[in-house]
Each structure stands twice: as structure tokens, then as C-alpha cells.
PDB file of C-alpha atoms in Angstrom:
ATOM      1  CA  UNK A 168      61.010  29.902 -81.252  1.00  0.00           C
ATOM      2  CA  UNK A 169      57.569  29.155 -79.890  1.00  0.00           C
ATOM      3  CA  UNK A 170      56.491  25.491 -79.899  1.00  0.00           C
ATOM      4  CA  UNK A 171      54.035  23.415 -79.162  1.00  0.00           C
ATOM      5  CA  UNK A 172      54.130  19.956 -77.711  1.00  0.00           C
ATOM      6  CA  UNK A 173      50.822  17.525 -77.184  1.00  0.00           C
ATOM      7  CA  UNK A 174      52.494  14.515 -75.578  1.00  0.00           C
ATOM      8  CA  UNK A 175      49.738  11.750 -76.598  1.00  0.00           C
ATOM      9  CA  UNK A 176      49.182  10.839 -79.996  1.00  0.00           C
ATOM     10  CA  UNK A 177      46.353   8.581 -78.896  1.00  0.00           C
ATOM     11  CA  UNK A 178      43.497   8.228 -76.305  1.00  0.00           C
ATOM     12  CA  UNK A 179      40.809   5.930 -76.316  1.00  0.00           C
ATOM     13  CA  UNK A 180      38.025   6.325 -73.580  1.00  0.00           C
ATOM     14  CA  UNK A 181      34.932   4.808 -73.136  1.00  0.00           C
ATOM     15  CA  UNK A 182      31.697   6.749 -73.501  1.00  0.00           C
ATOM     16  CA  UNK A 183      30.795   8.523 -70.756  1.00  0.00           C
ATOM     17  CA  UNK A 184      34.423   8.911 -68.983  1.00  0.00           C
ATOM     18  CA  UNK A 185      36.227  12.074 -68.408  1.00  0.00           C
ATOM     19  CA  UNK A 186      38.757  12.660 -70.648  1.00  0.00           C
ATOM     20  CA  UNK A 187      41.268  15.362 -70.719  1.00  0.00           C
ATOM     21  CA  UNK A 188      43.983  16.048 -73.411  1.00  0.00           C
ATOM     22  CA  UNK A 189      47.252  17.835 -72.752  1.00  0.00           C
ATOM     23  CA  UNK A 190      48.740  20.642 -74.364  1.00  0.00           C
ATOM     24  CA  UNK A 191      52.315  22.175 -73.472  1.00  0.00           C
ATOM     25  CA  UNK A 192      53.897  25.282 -75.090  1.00  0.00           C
ATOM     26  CA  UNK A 193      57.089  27.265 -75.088  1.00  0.00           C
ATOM     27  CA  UNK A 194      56.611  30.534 -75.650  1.00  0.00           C
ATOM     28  CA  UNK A 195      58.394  33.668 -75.444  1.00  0.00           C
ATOM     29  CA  UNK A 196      55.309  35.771 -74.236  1.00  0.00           C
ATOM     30  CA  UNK A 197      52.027  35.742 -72.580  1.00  0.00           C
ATOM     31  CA  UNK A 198      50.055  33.836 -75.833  1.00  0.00           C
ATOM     32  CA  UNK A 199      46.797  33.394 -77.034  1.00  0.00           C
ATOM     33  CA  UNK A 200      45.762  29.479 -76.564  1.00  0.00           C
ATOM     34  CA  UNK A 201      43.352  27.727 -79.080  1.00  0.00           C
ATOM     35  CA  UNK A 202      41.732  24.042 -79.424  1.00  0.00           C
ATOM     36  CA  UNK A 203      40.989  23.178 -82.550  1.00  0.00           C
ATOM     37  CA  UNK A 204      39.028  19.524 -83.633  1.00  0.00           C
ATOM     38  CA  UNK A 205      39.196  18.133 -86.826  1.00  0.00           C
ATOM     39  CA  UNK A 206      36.711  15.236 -87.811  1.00  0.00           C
ATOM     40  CA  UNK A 207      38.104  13.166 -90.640  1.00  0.00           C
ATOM     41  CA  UNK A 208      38.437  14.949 -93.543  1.00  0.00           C
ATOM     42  CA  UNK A 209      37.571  17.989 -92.237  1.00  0.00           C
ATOM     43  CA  UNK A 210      38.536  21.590 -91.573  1.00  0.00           C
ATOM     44  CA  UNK A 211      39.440  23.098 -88.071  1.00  0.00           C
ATOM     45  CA  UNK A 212      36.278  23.857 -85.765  1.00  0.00           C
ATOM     46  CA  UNK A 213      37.366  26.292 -82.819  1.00  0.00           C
ATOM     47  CA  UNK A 214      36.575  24.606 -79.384  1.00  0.00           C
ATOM     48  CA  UNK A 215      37.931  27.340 -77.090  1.00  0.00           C
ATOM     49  CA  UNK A 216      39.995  30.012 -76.791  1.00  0.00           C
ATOM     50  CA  UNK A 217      41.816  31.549 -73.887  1.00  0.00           C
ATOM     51  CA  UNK A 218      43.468  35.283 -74.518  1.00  0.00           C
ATOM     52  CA  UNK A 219      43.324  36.658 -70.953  1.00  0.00           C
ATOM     53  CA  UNK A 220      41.515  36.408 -67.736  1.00  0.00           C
ATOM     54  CA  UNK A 221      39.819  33.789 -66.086  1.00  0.00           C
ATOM     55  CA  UNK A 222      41.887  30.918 -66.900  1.00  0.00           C
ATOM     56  CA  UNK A 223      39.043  28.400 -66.858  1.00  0.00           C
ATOM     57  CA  UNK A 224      37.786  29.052 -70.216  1.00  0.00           C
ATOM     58  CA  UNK A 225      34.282  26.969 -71.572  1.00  0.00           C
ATOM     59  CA  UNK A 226      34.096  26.071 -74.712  1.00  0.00           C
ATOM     60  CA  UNK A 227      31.318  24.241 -77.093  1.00  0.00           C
ATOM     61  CA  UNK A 228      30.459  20.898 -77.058  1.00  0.00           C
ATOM     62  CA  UNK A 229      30.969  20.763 -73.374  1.00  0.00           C
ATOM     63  CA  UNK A 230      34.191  21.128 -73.562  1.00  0.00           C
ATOM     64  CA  UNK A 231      36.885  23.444 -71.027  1.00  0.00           C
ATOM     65  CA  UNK A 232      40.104  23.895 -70.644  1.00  0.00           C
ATOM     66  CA  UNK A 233      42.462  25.759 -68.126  1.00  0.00           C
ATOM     67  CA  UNK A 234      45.790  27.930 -68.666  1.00  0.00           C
ATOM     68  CA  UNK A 235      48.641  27.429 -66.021  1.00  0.00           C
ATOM     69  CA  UNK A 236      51.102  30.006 -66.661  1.00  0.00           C
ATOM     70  CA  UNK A 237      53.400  27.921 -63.947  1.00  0.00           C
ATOM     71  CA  UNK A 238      53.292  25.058 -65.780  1.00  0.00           C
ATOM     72  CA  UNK A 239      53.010  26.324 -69.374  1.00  0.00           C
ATOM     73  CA  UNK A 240      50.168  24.336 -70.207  1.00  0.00           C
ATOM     74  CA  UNK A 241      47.031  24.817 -71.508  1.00  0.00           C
ATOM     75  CA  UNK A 242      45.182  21.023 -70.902  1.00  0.00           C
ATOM     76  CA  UNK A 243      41.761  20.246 -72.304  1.00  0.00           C
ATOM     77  CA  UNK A 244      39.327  18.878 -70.511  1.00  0.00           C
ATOM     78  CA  UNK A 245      35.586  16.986 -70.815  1.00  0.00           C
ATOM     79  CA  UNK A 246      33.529  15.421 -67.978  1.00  0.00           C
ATOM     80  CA  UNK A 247      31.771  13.042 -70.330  1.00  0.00           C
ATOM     81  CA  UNK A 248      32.697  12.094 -73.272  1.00  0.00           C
ATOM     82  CA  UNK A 249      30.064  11.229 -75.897  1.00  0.00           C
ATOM     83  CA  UNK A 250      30.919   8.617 -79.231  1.00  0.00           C
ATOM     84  CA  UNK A 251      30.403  11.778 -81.537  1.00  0.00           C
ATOM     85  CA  UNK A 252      33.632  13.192 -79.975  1.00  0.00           C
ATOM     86  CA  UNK A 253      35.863  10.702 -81.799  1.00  0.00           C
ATOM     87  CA  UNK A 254      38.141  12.981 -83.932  1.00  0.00           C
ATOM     88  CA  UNK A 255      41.654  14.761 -83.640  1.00  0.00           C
ATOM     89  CA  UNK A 256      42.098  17.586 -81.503  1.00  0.00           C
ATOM     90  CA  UNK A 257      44.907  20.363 -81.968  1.00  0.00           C
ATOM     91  CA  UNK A 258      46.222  22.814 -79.726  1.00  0.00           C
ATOM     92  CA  UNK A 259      47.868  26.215 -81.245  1.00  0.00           C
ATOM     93  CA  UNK A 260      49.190  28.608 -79.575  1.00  0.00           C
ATOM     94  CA  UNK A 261      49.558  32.686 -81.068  1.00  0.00           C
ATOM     95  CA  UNK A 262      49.937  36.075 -80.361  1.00  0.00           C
ATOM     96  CA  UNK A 263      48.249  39.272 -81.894  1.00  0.00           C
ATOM     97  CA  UNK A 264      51.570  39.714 -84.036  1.00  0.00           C
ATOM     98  CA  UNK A 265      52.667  35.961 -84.751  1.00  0.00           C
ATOM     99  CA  UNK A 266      50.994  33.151 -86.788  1.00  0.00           C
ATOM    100  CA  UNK A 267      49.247  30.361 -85.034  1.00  0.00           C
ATOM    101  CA  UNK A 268      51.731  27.837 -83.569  1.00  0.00           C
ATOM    102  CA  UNK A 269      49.668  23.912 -83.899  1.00  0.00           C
ATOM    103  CA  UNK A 270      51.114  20.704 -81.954  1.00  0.00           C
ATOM    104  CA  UNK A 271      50.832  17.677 -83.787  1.00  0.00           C
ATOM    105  CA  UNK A 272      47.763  16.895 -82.437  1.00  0.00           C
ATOM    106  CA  UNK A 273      45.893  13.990 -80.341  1.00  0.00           C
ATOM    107  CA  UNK A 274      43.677  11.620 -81.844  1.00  0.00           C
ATOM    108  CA  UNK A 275      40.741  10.581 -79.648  1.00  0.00           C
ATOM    109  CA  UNK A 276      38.811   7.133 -79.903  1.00  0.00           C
ATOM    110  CA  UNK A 277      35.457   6.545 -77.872  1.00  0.00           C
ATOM    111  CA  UNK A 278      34.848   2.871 -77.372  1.00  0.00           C
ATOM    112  CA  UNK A 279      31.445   1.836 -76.278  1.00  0.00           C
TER     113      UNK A 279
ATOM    114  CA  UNK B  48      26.697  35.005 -92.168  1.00  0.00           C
ATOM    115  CA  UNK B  49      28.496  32.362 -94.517  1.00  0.00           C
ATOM    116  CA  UNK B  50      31.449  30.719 -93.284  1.00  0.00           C
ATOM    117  CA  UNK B  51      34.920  30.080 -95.228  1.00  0.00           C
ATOM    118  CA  UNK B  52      34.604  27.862 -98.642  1.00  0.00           C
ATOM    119  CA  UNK B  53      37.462  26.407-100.322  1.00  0.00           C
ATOM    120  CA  UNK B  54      37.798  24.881-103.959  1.00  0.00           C
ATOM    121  CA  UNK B  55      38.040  22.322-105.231  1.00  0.00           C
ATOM    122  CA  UNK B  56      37.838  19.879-102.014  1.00  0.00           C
ATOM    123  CA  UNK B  57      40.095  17.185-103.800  1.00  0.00           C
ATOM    124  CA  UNK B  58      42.794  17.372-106.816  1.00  0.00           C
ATOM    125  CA  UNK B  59      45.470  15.519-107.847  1.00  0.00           C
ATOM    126  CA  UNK B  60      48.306  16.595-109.751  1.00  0.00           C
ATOM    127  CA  UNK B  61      51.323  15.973-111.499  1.00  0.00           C
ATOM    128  CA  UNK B  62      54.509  16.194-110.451  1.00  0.00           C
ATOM    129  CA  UNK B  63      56.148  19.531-111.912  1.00  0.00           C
ATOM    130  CA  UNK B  64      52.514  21.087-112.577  1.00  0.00           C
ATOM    131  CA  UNK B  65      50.975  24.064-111.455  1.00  0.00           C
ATOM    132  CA  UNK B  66      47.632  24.197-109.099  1.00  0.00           C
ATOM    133  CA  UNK B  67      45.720  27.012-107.547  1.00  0.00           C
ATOM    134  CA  UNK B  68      43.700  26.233-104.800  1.00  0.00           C
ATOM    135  CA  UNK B  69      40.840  29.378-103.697  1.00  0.00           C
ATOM    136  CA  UNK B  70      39.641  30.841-100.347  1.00  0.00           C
ATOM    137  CA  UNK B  71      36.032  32.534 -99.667  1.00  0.00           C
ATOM    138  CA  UNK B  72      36.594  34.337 -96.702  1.00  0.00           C
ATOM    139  CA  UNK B  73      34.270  34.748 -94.004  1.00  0.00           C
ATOM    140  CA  UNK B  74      31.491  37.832 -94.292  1.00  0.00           C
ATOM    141  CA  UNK B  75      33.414  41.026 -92.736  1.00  0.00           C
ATOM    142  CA  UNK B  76      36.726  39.322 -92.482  1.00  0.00           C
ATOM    143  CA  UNK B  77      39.793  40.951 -94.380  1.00  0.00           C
ATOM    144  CA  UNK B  78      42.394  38.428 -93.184  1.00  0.00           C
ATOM    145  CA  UNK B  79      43.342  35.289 -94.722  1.00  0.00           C
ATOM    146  CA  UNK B  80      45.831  32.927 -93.687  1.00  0.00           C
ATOM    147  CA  UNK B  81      47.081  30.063 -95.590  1.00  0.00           C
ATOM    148  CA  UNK B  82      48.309  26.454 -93.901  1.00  0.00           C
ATOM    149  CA  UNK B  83      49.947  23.002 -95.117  1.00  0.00           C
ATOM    150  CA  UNK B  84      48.730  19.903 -93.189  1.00  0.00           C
ATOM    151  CA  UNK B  85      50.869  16.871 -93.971  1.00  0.00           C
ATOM    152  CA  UNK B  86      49.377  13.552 -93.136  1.00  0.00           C
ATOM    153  CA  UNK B  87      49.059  12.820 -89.479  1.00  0.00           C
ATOM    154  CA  UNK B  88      50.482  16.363 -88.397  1.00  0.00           C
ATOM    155  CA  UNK B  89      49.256  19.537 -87.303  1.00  0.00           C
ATOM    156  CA  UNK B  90      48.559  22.398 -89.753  1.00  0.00           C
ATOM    157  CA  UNK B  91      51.674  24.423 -90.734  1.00  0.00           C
ATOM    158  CA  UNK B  92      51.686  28.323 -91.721  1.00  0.00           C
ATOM    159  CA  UNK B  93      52.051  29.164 -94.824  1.00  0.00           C
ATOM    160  CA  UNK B  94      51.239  32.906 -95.541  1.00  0.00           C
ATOM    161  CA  UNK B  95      49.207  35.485 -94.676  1.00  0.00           C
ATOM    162  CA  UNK B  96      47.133  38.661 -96.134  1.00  0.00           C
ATOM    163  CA  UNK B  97      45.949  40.886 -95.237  1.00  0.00           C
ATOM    164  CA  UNK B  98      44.250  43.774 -97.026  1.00  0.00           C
ATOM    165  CA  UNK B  99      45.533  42.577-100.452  1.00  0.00           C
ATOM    166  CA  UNK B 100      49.375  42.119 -99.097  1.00  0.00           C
ATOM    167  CA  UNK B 101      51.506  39.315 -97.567  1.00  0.00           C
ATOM    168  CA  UNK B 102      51.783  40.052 -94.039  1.00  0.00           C
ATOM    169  CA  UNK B 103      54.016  37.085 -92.660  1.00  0.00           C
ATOM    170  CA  UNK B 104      55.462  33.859 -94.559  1.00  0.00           C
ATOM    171  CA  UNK B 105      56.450  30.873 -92.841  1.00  0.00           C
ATOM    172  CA  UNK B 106      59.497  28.613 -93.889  1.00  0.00           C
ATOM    173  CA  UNK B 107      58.013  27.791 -97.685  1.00  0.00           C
ATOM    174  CA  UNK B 108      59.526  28.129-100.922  1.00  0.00           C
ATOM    175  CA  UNK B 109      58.792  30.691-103.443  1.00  0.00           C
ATOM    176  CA  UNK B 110      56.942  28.332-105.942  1.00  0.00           C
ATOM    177  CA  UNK B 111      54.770  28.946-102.741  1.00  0.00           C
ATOM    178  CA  UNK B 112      52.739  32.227-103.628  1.00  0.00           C
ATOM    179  CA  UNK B 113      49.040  33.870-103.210  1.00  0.00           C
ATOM    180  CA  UNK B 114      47.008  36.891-103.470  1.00  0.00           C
ATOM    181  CA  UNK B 115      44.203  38.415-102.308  1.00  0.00           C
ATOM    182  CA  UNK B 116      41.760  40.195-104.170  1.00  0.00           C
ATOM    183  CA  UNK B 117      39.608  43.592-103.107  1.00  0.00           C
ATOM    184  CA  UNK B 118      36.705  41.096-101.952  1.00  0.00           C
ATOM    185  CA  UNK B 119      39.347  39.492 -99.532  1.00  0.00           C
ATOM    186  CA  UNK B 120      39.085  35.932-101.212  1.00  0.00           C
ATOM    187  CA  UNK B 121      42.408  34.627-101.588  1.00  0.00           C
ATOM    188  CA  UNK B 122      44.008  31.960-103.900  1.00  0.00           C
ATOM    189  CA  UNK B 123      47.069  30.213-103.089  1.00  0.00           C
ATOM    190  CA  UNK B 124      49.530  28.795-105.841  1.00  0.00           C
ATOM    191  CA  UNK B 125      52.197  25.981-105.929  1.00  0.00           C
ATOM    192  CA  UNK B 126      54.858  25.826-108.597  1.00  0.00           C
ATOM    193  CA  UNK B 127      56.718  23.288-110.313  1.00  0.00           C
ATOM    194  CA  UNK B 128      54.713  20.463-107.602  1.00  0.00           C
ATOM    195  CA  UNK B 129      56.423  17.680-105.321  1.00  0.00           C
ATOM    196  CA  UNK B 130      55.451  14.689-104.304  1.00  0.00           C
ATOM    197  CA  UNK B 131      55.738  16.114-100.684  1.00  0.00           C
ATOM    198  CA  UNK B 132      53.250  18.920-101.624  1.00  0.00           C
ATOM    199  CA  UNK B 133      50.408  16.196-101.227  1.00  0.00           C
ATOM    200  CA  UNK B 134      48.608  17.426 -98.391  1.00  0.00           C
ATOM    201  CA  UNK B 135      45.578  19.048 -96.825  1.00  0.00           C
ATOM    202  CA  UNK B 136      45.579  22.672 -97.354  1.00  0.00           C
ATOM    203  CA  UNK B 137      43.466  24.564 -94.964  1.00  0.00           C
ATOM    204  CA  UNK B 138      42.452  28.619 -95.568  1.00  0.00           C
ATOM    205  CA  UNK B 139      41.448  30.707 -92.307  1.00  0.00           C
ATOM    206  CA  UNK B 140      39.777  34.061 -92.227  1.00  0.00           C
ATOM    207  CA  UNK B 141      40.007  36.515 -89.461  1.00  0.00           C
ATOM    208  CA  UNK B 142      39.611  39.917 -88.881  1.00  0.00           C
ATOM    209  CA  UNK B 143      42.592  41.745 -88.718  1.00  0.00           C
ATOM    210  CA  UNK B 144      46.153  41.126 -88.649  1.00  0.00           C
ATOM    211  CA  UNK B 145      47.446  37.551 -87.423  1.00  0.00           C
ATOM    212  CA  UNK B 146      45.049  36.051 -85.546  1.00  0.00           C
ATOM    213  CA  UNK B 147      42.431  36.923 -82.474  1.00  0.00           C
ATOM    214  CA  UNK B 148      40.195  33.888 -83.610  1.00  0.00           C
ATOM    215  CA  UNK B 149      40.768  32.272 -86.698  1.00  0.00           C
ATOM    216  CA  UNK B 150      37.969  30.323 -88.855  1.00  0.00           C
ATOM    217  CA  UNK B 151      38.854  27.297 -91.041  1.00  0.00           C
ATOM    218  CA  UNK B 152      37.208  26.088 -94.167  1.00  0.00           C
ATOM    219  CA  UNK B 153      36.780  22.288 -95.030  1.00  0.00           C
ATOM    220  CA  UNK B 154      40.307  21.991 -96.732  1.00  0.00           C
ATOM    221  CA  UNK B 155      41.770  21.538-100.233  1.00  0.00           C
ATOM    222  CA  UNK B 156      42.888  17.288-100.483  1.00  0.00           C
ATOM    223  CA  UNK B 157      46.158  17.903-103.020  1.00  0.00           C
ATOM    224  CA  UNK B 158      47.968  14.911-103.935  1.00  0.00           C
ATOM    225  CA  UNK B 159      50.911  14.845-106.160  1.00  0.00           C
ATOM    226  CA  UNK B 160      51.774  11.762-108.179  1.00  0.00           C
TER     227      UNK B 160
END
């Protein structure tokens, strides 16, 4: 069955660090990859989305994030994070045929 | 182009009660997709429709159940409640079956008591 595993449960960065959040998945084919952030309270806003192709994809907000088949991962990645960034990001992982797949998620802090 | 809605934003129930929570999907989507978020864990499939018929159920009950309707807003509907029904129930539209790119409304807050 196809999983999804974010290892961290927590970052904290300061403002204008890099950050980069990582997302592994087990999957039986070649999947569709998805970010997701969720302010408090809040729905899911799409950040990125990688189906095939170049596997640096560019997101909003700055963000990226590249696919490594080899590795199975699909890591997340910002060159400077800003205090507004602060909420929890998901990673979920689908195909055309299957239901998205979410990992429990990471939950970012930005300290000044 | 409006985005997906979803009512009421907060309820709380009684154990053993019945609640329907409702979907707007997004303009020129026919695809909605139900998920369960439990506190501090990532969203979990419920159902999907599309066209007006389940197309895929994840590992939920029966008291679990939906519809669509011809506009392709959806309601989903929880029988006979538990306190572990409390959650965060998220609706995404999309257009066609499963998901290319799913879009998320703002989330029903259910809590059971």
C-alpha cells in the first residue's frame, strides 16, 4: 500500500534561513507528488505539484521542491523563509486512479 | 471563478446524532472528494464522486455516506456519531476522476461530545 512518511514533526528556523522539509513515499508506481500548507484553522492551499518532467518543480510563495525517483523522495525546499510561513505543511502523494495519499505533516515555526 | 465553500465552519454534536456537513465545488469541477483530519494528523480519504456516484471509499464505516447532486455540490453524512468523529473535515473539488490537482475548502470543525 502506498505511504507516506515526513520524518520531522517540527522545524523552527529563523527568518530569513533556508529551510527545507522532507517528504518520503512508498509507492507502487511512478506518482503524482503534492505540497499542501495549512495555516491554523484552515483548509489545504496547493504549493506545488510535480506529475512528470523536470523534476525541479516551482511553486508559489517561493517555494520548490525536487523529485528523486532514486531516493523516493520528494523534499521541499525555500531559500528564505519569511515569519508569514509559520504553518503546517503536508506532502500527498496520488495517481490518476488512486486517492491522495497525505503524511502526517511538518509543522514549521519562524522565530525572529 | 469561486473557489470551494463548506458549511457550517464549526458544529458540535452529540454523541449518537446525525450531522451533514455540505461542499460547493469549484466552478467547472465535477469531482468531489471527501477527507477526515484528526487532530495533529494529515487528512484521511474518505469518499469520492464523481458525476453523482461514489467512485472510491477509503477504510470508513457505512454510517459514513454522501451524495452529490446534478450541480456537483456534495454533502457528506455521519450516523449514529463518536466521540472519535470530532475532527476537521475537509471537501476537495477537481476535475475528473481522482485527482490531477485537487482544491480544498476552509474545513468543517465537528466535535462530538
Amino acid at each position: 500500500a502506498q505511504s507516506v512518511t515526513q520524518p520531522d514533526i517540527h522545524i523552527t528556523v529563523s527568518e530569513g534561513a533556508s529551510l527545507e522539509l522532507r517528504c518520503n513515499y512508498s509507492y507502487g508506481a511512478t506518482p503524482y507528488l503534492f505540497w499542501y500548507v495549512q495555516s491554523p484553522g484552515q483548509g489545504l492551499q496547493l504549493l506545488l505539484k510535480y506529475f512528470s518532467g523536470d523534476t525541479l518543480v516551482q511553486g508559489i510563495k517561493g517555494f520548490e521542491a525536487e523529485f528523486k525517483r532514486s531516493q523516493s523522495s520528494f523534499n521541499l525546499r525555500k531559500p528564505s523563509v519569511h515569519w508569514s510561513d509559520a504553518a503546517e505543511y503536508f506532502c500527498a502523494v496520488g495517481t490518476g486512479n488512486t486517492p491522495l495519499v497525505f503524511g502526517k505533516g511538518t509543522r514549521l515555526s519562524v522565530i525572529a | 471563478e469561486t473557489g470551494v465553500t463548506q458549511s457550517p465552519t464549526h458544529l458540535i454534536k452529540t454523541r449518537g446524532q446525525q450531522v451533514t456537513l455540505r461542499c460547493s465545488s469549484q466552478s467547472g469541477h465535477n469531482t468531489v472528494s471527501w477527507y477526515q483530519q484528526a487532530l495533529g494528523q494529515g487528512p484521511q480519504f474518505i469518499f469520492q464522486y464523481y458525476r453523482e456516484e461514489e467512485n472510491g471509499r477509503g477504510n470508513f464505516p457505512p454510517r459514513f455516506s454522501g451524495l452529490q447532486f446534478p450541480n456537483y455540490s456534495s454533502e457528506l453524512n455521519v450516523n449514529a456519531l463518536e466521540l472519535d468523529d470530532s475532527a476537521l473535515y475537509l471537501c476537495a473539488s477537481s476535475l475528473g476522476q481522482m485527482n490531477t490537482e485537487a482544491f480544498f475548502g476552509q474545513g468543517t470543525r465537528l466535535t462530538v461530545v
